[in-house]
Every structure is written in structure tokens, then in C-alpha cells.
PDB file of C-alpha atoms in Angstrom:
ATOM      1  CA  MET A   1      -1.694 -13.257 -49.857  1.00 77.00           C
ATOM      2  CA  ARG A   2       0.456 -12.520 -46.811  1.00 76.00           C
ATOM      3  CA  SER A   3      -2.632 -12.119 -44.602  1.00 75.00           C
ATOM      4  CA  ARG A   4      -3.995 -15.471 -45.799  1.00 83.00           C
ATOM      5  CA  LEU A   5      -0.725 -17.211 -44.972  1.00 88.00           C
ATOM      6  CA  THR A   6      -0.691 -15.522 -41.572  1.00 84.00           C
ATOM      7  CA  GLY A   7      -4.269 -16.704 -40.973  1.00 82.00           C
ATOM      8  CA  LEU A   8      -3.348 -20.217 -42.060  1.00 87.00           C
ATOM      9  CA  GLY A   9      -0.385 -20.246 -39.682  1.00 90.00           C
ATOM     10  CA  ILE A  10      -2.482 -19.024 -36.766  1.00 86.00           C
ATOM     11  CA  GLY A  11      -5.146 -21.616 -37.602  1.00 85.00           C
ATOM     12  CA  VAL A  12      -2.618 -24.449 -37.659  1.00 88.00           C
ATOM     13  CA  VAL A  13      -1.162 -23.387 -34.291  1.00 89.00           C
ATOM     14  CA  PHE A  14      -4.688 -23.097 -32.859  1.00 85.00           C
ATOM     15  CA  GLY A  15      -5.635 -26.537 -34.190  1.00 84.00           C
ATOM     16  CA  VAL A  16      -2.486 -28.173 -32.818  1.00 87.00           C
ATOM     17  CA  THR A  17      -3.136 -26.531 -29.437  1.00 85.00           C
ATOM     18  CA  LEU A  18      -6.729 -27.797 -29.397  1.00 82.00           C
ATOM     19  CA  SER A  19      -5.592 -31.292 -30.315  1.00 84.00           C
ATOM     20  CA  TRP A  20      -2.694 -31.347 -27.865  1.00 84.00           C
ATOM     21  CA  SER A  21      -4.853 -30.078 -24.991  1.00 80.00           C
ATOM     22  CA  GLY A  22      -7.523 -32.736 -25.517  1.00 80.00           C
ATOM     23  CA  MET A  23     -10.188 -30.254 -26.598  1.00 80.00           C
ATOM     24  CA  THR A  24     -11.141 -32.420 -29.585  1.00 82.00           C
ATOM     25  CA  SER A  25     -12.063 -35.353 -27.368  1.00 83.00           C
ATOM     26  CA  PRO A  26     -15.806 -35.719 -26.852  1.00 80.00           C
ATOM     27  CA  VAL A  27     -15.055 -37.446 -23.545  1.00 82.00           C
ATOM     28  CA  VAL A  28     -13.191 -34.389 -22.192  1.00 81.00           C
ATOM     29  CA  ILE A  29     -15.900 -32.023 -23.440  1.00 79.00           C
ATOM     30  CA  ARG A  30     -18.745 -34.185 -22.082  1.00 80.00           C
ATOM     31  CA  GLN A  31     -17.087 -34.503 -18.670  1.00 83.00           C
ATOM     32  CA  ALA A  32     -16.694 -30.733 -18.505  1.00 80.00           C
ATOM     33  CA  LEU A  33     -20.299 -30.071 -19.557  1.00 77.00           C
ATOM     34  CA  LEU A  34     -21.477 -32.512 -16.878  1.00 82.00           C
ATOM     35  CA  PHE A  35     -19.217 -30.734 -14.315  1.00 84.00           C
ATOM     36  CA  GLN A  36     -17.245 -33.934 -13.744  1.00 86.00           C
ATOM     37  CA  GLN A  37     -13.926 -32.162 -14.242  1.00 81.00           C
ATOM     38  CA  ALA A  38     -12.815 -28.543 -14.296  1.00 83.00           C
ATOM     39  CA  TYR A  39     -10.038 -28.927 -16.891  1.00 78.00           C
ATOM     40  CA  LEU A  40     -11.978 -27.466 -19.825  1.00 77.00           C
ATOM     41  CA  PHE A  41     -13.324 -24.500 -17.877  1.00 80.00           C
ATOM     42  CA  LEU A  42      -9.906 -23.716 -16.389  1.00 86.00           C
ATOM     43  CA  PHE A  43      -8.434 -23.863 -19.897  1.00 80.00           C
ATOM     44  CA  PHE A  44     -11.153 -21.479 -21.163  1.00 80.00           C
ATOM     45  CA  ALA A  45     -10.743 -19.167 -18.180  1.00 88.00           C
ATOM     46  CA  SER A  46      -6.987 -18.912 -18.696  1.00 89.00           C
ATOM     47  CA  ALA A  47      -7.516 -18.144 -22.404  1.00 86.00           C
ATOM     48  CA  VAL A  48     -10.109 -15.461 -21.619  1.00 90.00           C
ATOM     49  CA  LEU A  49      -7.877 -13.906 -18.955  1.00 94.00           C
ATOM     50  CA  VAL A  50      -4.824 -13.773 -21.243  1.00 93.00           C
ATOM     51  CA  ALA A  51      -6.869 -12.392 -24.164  1.00 90.00           C
ATOM     52  CA  THR A  52      -8.596  -9.779 -21.994  1.00 91.00           C
ATOM     53  CA  VAL A  53      -5.396  -8.491 -20.440  1.00 94.00           C
ATOM     54  CA  GLY A  54      -3.608  -8.548 -23.790  1.00 90.00           C
ATOM     55  CA  LEU A  55      -6.366  -6.658 -25.615  1.00 88.00           C
ATOM     56  CA  LEU A  56      -6.655  -4.074 -22.845  1.00 89.00           C
ATOM     57  CA  ILE A  57      -2.908  -3.447 -23.028  1.00 91.00           C
ATOM     58  CA  LEU A  58      -3.012  -3.183 -26.839  1.00 87.00           C
ATOM     59  CA  ARG A  59      -5.969  -0.787 -26.681  1.00 86.00           C
ATOM     60  CA  ARG A  60      -4.408   1.368 -23.974  1.00 89.00           C
ATOM     61  CA  ARG A  61      -1.153   1.640 -25.959  1.00 89.00           C
ATOM     62  CA  GLN A  62      -3.180   2.538 -29.090  1.00 87.00           C
ATOM     63  CA  THR A  63      -1.587  -0.304 -31.025  1.00 87.00           C
ATOM     64  CA  ARG A  64      -2.576  -1.138 -34.599  1.00 86.00           C
ATOM     65  CA  ALA A  65      -3.419  -4.654 -35.809  1.00 81.00           C
ATOM     66  CA  LEU A  66      -0.529  -6.394 -37.560  1.00 77.00           C
ATOM     67  CA  ILE A  67      -2.416  -7.407 -40.702  1.00 76.00           C
ATOM     68  CA  SER A  68      -5.136  -4.782 -41.221  1.00 81.00           C
ATOM     69  CA  LYS A  69      -3.256  -1.886 -39.583  1.00 84.00           C
ATOM     70  CA  GLN A  70      -6.561  -0.826 -37.971  1.00 85.00           C
ATOM     71  CA  PRO A  71      -6.462   0.515 -34.396  1.00 87.00           C
ATOM     72  CA  VAL A  72      -7.166  -2.139 -31.776  1.00 82.00           C
ATOM     73  CA  THR A  73     -10.492  -0.956 -30.405  1.00 83.00           C
ATOM     74  CA  TRP A  74     -14.064  -2.100 -29.887  1.00 82.00           C
ATOM     75  CA  ASN A  75     -17.434  -0.705 -28.991  1.00 83.00           C
ATOM     76  CA  ARG A  76     -19.275  -1.869 -25.915  1.00 83.00           C
ATOM     77  CA  GLU A  77     -22.839  -2.894 -26.440  1.00 85.00           C
ATOM     78  CA  SER A  78     -25.511  -3.990 -24.013  1.00 89.00           C
ATOM     79  CA  VAL A  79     -26.756  -7.558 -23.993  1.00 90.00           C
ATOM     80  CA  GLY A  80     -29.658  -7.996 -26.380  1.00 89.00           C
ATOM     81  CA  ARG A  81     -32.086 -10.717 -27.371  1.00 89.00           C
ATOM     82  CA  ARG A  82     -29.783 -11.873 -30.177  1.00 86.00           C
ATOM     83  CA  HIS A  83     -26.993 -12.523 -27.660  1.00 88.00           C
ATOM     84  CA  ILE A  84     -29.246 -14.616 -25.423  1.00 91.00           C
ATOM     85  CA  VAL A  85     -30.736 -16.618 -28.312  1.00 88.00           C
ATOM     86  CA  GLY A  86     -27.311 -17.094 -29.918  1.00 86.00           C
ATOM     87  CA  SER A  87     -25.846 -18.309 -26.623  1.00 88.00           C
ATOM     88  CA  LEU A  88     -28.666 -20.794 -26.168  1.00 91.00           C
ATOM     89  CA  VAL A  89     -28.341 -22.145 -29.719  1.00 86.00           C
ATOM     90  CA  PHE A  90     -24.547 -22.368 -29.394  1.00 85.00           C
ATOM     91  CA  GLY A  91     -24.812 -24.132 -26.026  1.00 84.00           C
ATOM     92  CA  LEU A  92     -27.441 -26.545 -27.308  1.00 86.00           C
ATOM     93  CA  GLY A  93     -25.296 -27.426 -30.321  1.00 83.00           C
ATOM     94  CA  TRP A  94     -22.246 -27.808 -28.102  1.00 80.00           C
ATOM     95  CA  GLY A  95     -24.130 -30.108 -25.747  1.00 80.00           C
ATOM     96  CA  ILE A  96     -25.545 -32.265 -28.553  1.00 82.00           C
ATOM     97  CA  THR A  97     -22.331 -32.628 -30.559  1.00 81.00           C
ATOM     98  CA  ASP A  98     -19.761 -32.420 -27.747  1.00 78.00           C
ATOM     99  CA  ALA A  99     -17.851 -29.899 -29.865  1.00 81.00           C
ATOM    100  CA  CYS A 100     -17.775 -26.223 -30.771  1.00 78.00           C
ATOM    101  CA  PRO A 101     -16.492 -24.799 -34.103  1.00 79.00           C
ATOM    102  CA  GLY A 102     -12.754 -24.882 -33.359  1.00 79.00           C
ATOM    103  CA  PRO A 103     -12.636 -28.513 -32.263  1.00 84.00           C
ATOM    104  CA  ILE A 104     -14.954 -29.534 -35.119  1.00 87.00           C
ATOM    105  CA  VAL A 105     -12.467 -28.334 -37.737  1.00 86.00           C
ATOM    106  CA  THR A 106      -9.597 -29.834 -35.737  1.00 86.00           C
ATOM    107  CA  GLN A 107     -11.398 -33.190 -35.602  1.00 86.00           C
ATOM    108  CA  VAL A 108     -11.771 -33.131 -39.387  1.00 87.00           C
ATOM    109  CA  GLY A 109      -8.086 -32.227 -39.709  1.00 84.00           C
ATOM    110  CA  GLN A 110      -7.205 -35.191 -37.493  1.00 84.00           C
ATOM    111  CA  GLY A 111      -9.168 -37.484 -39.799  1.00 86.00           C
ATOM    112  CA  ILE A 112     -11.989 -38.194 -37.353  1.00 83.00           C
ATOM    113  CA  LEU A 113     -14.810 -39.210 -39.685  1.00 86.00           C
ATOM    114  CA  TRP A 114     -17.779 -38.190 -37.529  1.00 84.00           C
ATOM    115  CA  GLY A 115     -16.299 -34.676 -37.332  1.00 86.00           C
ATOM    116  CA  VAL A 116     -17.258 -34.298 -41.000  1.00 91.00           C
ATOM    117  CA  TRP A 117     -20.957 -34.732 -40.116  1.00 90.00           C
ATOM    118  CA  THR A 118     -20.689 -32.247 -37.271  1.00 89.00           C
ATOM    119  CA  LEU A 119     -18.968 -29.764 -39.595  1.00 90.00           C
ATOM    120  CA  ALA A 120     -21.688 -30.289 -42.212  1.00 92.00           C
ATOM    121  CA  GLY A 121     -24.317 -29.525 -39.561  1.00 88.00           C
ATOM    122  CA  ALA A 122     -22.499 -26.346 -38.535  1.00 87.00           C
ATOM    123  CA  ILE A 123     -22.235 -25.195 -42.147  1.00 90.00           C
ATOM    124  CA  LEU A 124     -25.926 -25.967 -42.696  1.00 90.00           C
ATOM    125  CA  GLY A 125     -26.814 -23.963 -39.581  1.00 84.00           C
ATOM    126  CA  VAL A 126     -24.849 -20.937 -40.795  1.00 85.00           C
ATOM    127  CA  TYR A 127     -26.443 -21.245 -44.241  1.00 89.00           C
ATOM    128  CA  LEU A 128     -29.954 -21.371 -42.773  1.00 86.00           C
ATOM    129  CA  TYR A 129     -29.180 -18.409 -40.525  1.00 82.00           C
ATOM    130  CA  LEU A 130     -28.008 -16.350 -43.486  1.00 85.00           C
ATOM    131  CA  ARG A 131     -31.125 -17.297 -45.492  1.00 85.00           C
ATOM    132  CA  ARG A 132     -33.581 -16.075 -42.859  1.00 79.00           C
ATOM    133  CA  ASP A 133     -35.948 -13.239 -43.738  1.00 69.00           C
ATOM    134  CA  GLN A 134     -34.919 -10.939 -40.893  1.00 66.00           C
ATOM    135  CA  PRO A 135     -32.838  -7.822 -41.551  1.00 61.00           C
ATOM    136  CA  GLU A 136     -29.153  -8.224 -40.894  1.00 59.00           C
ATOM    137  CA  THR A 137     -27.503  -6.537 -37.946  1.00 60.00           C
ATOM    138  CA  GLU A 138     -24.897  -3.859 -38.429  1.00 59.00           C
ATOM    139  CA  PRO A 139     -21.406  -5.164 -39.210  1.00 57.00           C
ATOM    140  CA  ALA A 140     -18.947  -5.117 -36.319  1.00 55.00           C
ATOM    141  CA  VAL A 141     -16.409  -3.165 -38.370  1.00 54.00           C
ATOM    142  CA  GLU A 142     -17.253  -0.833 -41.197  1.00 54.00           C
ATOM    143  CA  ARG A 143     -15.183  -1.555 -44.259  1.00 53.00           C
ATOM    144  CA  PRO A 144     -14.420   1.178 -46.753  1.00 53.00           C
ATOM    145  CA  VAL A 145     -16.312   0.900 -50.013  1.00 50.00           C
ATOM    146  CA  THR A 146     -14.054   0.669 -53.036  1.00 50.00           C
ATOM    147  CA  THR A 147     -15.177   1.418 -56.535  1.00 48.00           C
ATOM    148  CA  MET A 148     -13.537   0.502 -59.781  1.00 50.00           C
ATOM    149  CA  ALA A 149     -13.051   3.351 -62.234  1.00 44.00           C
TER     150      ALA A 149
END
């Protein structure tokens, strides 16, 4: 229960930040995608820089995650076809809807009605992806199997 409340708190802070920064505005997103203003890309770049430096420090200090207590680590993998295709699909969806998953949920939380349709499309896309006939890729993190006696 504690981890769910922590996740909820982080989600609320993330949503407020997206809303406050203008990231839920289709106008801001469209202007960035058309290279009419650099605000969105500078915002992304600062987030990536902070996250990268922070994760490298946590990994170097062999820190454990607060909720799962797992070591902060990751495996490097080379770019594959699934990364390229996924990037293209994500970019196409972003360009068509003027929103990516975080702002979509924030738009719904703000009461923006058309955000509901965008969210429904995202959910449908995930559902169709999961229903495909291709074998699944390996999970990013192996979870221990628990059995009930």
C-alpha cells in the first residue's frame, strides 16, 4: 500500500509539473514539433540531463531503490528494430495528437474533454500491441517467482 501511495504522490507532482510548465497545451507541443520554439526541447533536455547525472551517481554509489530495495542498475543494449519501430510509432502518435502519455493523463485530470479520446486511443494501441501474435521480449527486470504452499 505504501508503494502505491508513493506512486500516486509522484504522479500528482509529475502531473502538476506538466500542467504548470505548459506541456499539456497542444499549442506549445505543436510549436515545438514545428521547431517554432525551443522551450519544449530545452525542458526535455534539462530533464534528461538531471536524470542521467542522478542515475549515474546512484549507480556509482551502489544505492538501492527506495520502494523495491533493488540495486539501481541497468543493462546496456544495442539499438534494435523494435526501438526504431517503437520510436516511429511514438513520434507519429505524438505528432497526430500533440501529446505523449504523460500530458494525455494530465489533460484528462484537468478536465479537458478531448484528452479522454486521446487516452482511449493510447489504451487501444497498448491493447492491440499486447494482442499481437509475436513472441514477447524479455522483461527488463526479472521478478522472483512466488508460489503459494
